[in-house]
Coordinates of C-alpha atoms in Angstrom, one line a residue:
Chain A
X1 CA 117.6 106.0 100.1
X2 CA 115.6 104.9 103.2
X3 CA 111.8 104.9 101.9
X4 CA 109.3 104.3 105.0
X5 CA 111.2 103.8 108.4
X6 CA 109.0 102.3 111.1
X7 CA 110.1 102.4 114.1
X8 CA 110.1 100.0 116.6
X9 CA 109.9 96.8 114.7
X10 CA 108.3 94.7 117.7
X11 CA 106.9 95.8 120.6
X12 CA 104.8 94.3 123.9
X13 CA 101.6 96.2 125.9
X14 CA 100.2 95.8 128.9
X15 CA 96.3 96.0 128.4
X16 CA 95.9 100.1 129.3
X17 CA 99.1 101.2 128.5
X18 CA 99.9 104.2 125.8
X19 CA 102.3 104.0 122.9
X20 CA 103.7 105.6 119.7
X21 CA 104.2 104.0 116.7
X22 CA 107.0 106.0 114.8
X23 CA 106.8 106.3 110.5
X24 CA 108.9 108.6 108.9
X25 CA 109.1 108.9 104.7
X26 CA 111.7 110.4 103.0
X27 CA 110.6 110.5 99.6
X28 CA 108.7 113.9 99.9
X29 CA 105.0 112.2 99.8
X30 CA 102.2 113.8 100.5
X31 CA 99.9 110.6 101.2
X32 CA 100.2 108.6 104.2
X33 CA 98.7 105.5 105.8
X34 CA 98.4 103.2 108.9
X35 CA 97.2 99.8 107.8
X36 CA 97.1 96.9 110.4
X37 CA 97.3 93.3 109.3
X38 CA 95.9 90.6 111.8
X39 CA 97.1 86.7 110.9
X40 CA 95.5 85.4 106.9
X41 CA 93.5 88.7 106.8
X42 CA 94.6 91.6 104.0
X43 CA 95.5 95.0 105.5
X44 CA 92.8 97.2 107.0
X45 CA 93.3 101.0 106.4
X46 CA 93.1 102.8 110.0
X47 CA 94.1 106.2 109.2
X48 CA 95.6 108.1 106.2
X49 CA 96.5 111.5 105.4
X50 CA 96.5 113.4 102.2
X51 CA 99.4 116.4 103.4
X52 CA 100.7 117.7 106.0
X53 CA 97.6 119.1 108.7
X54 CA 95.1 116.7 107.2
X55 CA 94.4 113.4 108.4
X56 CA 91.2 111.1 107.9
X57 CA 89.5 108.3 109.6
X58 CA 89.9 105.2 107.8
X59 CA 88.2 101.5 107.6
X60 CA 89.1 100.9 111.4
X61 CA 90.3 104.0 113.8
X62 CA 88.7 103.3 116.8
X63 CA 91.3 103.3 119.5
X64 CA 94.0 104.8 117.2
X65 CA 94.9 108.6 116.9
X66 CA 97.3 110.2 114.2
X67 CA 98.7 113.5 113.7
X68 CA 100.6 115.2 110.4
X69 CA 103.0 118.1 111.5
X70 CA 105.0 117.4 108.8
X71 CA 105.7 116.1 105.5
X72 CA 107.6 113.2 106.6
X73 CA 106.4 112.1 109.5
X74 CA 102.9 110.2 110.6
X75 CA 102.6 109.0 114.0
X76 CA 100.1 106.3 115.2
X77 CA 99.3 106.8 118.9
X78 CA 97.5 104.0 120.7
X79 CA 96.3 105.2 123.7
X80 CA 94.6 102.6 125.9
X81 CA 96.1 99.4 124.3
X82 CA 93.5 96.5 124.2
X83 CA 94.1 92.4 123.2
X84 CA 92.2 93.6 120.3
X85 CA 94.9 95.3 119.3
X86 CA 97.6 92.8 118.6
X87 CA 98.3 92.8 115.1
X88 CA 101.3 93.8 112.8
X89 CA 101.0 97.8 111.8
X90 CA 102.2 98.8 108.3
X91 CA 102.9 102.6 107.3
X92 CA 102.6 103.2 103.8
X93 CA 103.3 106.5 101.8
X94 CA 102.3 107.6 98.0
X95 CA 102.7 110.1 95.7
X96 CA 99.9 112.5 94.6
X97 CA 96.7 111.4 92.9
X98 CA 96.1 109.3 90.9
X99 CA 97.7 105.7 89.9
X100 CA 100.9 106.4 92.3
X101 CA 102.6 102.8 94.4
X102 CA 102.8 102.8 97.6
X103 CA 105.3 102.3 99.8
X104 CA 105.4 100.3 102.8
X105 CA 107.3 100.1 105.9
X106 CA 108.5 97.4 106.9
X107 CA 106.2 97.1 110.0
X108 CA 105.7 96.8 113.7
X109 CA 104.4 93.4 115.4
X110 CA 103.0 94.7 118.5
X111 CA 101.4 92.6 121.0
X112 CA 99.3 93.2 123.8
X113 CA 99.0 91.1 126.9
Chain B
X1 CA 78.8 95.0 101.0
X2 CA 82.1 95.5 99.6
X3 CA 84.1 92.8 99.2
X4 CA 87.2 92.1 98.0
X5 CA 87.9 88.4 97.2
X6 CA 91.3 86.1 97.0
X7 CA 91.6 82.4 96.6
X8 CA 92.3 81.8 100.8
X9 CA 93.0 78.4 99.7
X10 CA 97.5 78.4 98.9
X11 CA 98.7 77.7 95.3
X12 CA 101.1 75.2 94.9
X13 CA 102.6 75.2 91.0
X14 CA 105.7 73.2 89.6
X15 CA 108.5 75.2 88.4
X16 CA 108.2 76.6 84.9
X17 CA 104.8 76.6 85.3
X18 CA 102.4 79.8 84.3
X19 CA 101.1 81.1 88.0
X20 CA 97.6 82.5 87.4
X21 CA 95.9 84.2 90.9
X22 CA 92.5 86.0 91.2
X23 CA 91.0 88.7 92.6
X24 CA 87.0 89.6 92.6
X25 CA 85.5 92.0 93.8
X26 CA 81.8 93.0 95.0
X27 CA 80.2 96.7 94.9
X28 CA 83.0 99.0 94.0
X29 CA 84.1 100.7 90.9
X30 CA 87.4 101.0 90.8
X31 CA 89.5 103.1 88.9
X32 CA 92.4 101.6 89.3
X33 CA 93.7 98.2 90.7
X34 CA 97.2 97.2 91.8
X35 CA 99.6 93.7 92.3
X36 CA 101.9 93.6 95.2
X37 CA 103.9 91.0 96.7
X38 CA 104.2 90.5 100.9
X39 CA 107.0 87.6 101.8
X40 CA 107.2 86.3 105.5
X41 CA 107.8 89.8 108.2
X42 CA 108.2 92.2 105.2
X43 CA 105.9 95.0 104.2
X44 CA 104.2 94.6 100.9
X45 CA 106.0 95.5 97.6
X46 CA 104.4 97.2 94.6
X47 CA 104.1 94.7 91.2
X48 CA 101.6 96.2 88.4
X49 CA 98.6 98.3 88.4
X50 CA 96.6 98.7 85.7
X51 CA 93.5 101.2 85.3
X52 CA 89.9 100.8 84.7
X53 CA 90.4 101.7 80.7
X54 CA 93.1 98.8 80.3
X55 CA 92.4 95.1 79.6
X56 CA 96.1 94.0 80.0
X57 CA 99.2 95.0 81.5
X58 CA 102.9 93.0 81.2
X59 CA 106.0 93.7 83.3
X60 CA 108.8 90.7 82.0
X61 CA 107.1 87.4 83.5
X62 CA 104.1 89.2 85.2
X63 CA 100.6 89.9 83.8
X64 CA 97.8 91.6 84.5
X65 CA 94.2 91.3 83.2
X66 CA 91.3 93.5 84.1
X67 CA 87.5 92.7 83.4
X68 CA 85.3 95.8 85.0
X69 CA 81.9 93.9 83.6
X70 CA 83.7 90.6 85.4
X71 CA 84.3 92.7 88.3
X72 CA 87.9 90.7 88.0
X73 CA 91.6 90.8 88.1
X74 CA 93.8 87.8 87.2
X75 CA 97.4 88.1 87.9
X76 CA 99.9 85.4 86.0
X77 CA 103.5 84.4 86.8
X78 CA 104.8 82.8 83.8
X79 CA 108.2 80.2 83.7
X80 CA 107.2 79.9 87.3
X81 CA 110.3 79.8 89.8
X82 CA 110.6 79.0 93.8
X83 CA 111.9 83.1 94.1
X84 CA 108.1 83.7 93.2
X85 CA 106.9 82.0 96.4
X86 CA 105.4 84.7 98.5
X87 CA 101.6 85.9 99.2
X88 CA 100.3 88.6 96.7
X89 CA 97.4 91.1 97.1
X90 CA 95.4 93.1 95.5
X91 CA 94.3 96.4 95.7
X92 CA 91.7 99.1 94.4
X93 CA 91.8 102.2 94.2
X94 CA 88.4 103.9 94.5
X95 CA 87.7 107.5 92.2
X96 CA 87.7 110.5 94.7
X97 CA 88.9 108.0 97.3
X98 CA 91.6 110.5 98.5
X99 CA 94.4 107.5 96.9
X100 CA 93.3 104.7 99.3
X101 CA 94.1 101.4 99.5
X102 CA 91.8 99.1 99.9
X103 CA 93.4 95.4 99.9
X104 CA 92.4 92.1 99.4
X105 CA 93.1 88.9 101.8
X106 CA 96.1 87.5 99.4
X107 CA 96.7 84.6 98.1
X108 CA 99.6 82.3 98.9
X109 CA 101.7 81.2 95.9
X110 CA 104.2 78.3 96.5
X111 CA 106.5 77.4 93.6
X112 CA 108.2 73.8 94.0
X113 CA 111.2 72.4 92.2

């Protein structure tokens, strides 16, 4: 049973350049989330979504954009990668709504230089 | 504002000891609130929650307290061991908050022999 598969696990920028951050579930959930997690700082929620087609803006999505074509899958797209933007990204999944765990990945330390 | 408060400051406890770690929090009401564990380049495991009805919630050596007129969670460890050294977080989750997540900083726990 693999859970939430993040893919890659470390990656490096150049200041402009585009990437995909890859989360895949495979536990049938239909909530998602990208969380970042900068150093002695909790997780900030950038972008969830609540089924496939529906995705929302979270606490910090400026500079992000997700989509939701399927059930299992979530990608994060960083489009013009800024220093800002270093952090380590977490993809979490839940069930439906209510009191339901989630499940993280176990994250991507990307760095941009 | 919302805040979400954990002790910044690490806990260092003797083994055996009872582990007791808080969480605060400022201008939410939350109708549930959840424990999870994060050790070093791992993704954040799910502990306890308990809900906004519940005073107290036990899983083996953990506990969970819950004072919505406090605005406060404390989290205990009891017959503390070094396996329990990692940094644990908590979370809320809002009503009608589409399941979010919203975490606080953690709080490093470090068990000694």
């Amino acid at each position: 049973n693999a859970g939430v598969t993040q893919t890659p696990k470390f990656r490096i920028l150049k200041i402009g350049q585009s990437m995909t951050l890859q989360c895949a579930q495979d536990m049938n959930h239909n909530y998602m989330y990208w969380y970042r997690q900068d150093p002695g700082m909790g997780l900030k929620l950038i972008y969830y979504s609540v089924g496939a087609g529906i995705t929302d803006k979270g606490e910090v999505p400026n500079g992000y954009n997700v989509s939701r074509s399927t059930t299992e899958d979530f990608p994060l797209r960083l489009e013009l990668a800024a220093p800002s933007q270093t952090s380590v990204y977490f993809c979490a999944s839940s069930n439906q709504q209510g009191a339901a765990e989630a499940f993280f990945g176990q994250g991507t330390r990307l760095t941009v230089v | 504002s919302q805040k979400i408060e954990q002790n910044s400051e690490a806990l260092n406890i003797q083994e055996g000891k009872t582990a007791t770690l808080t969480c605060n929090y400022t201008n939410y009401s939350p109708a549930y609130l959840q424990w999870y564990r994060q050790d070093p380049g791992r993704g954040p495991v799910f502990l306890l929650l308990i809900r906004e009805n519940e005073k107290e919630k036990r899983k083996e050596r953990l506990k969970v307290t819950f004072d919505t007129t406090l605005k406060q969670s404390l989290f205990h460890i009891t017959a503390s061991q070094p396996a329990d050294s990692a940094t644990y977080l908590c979370a809320l989750i809002l009503t009608g908050g589409g399941n979010k997540l919203t975490f606080g900083t953690g709080t490093q726990l470090k068990v000694e022999l």
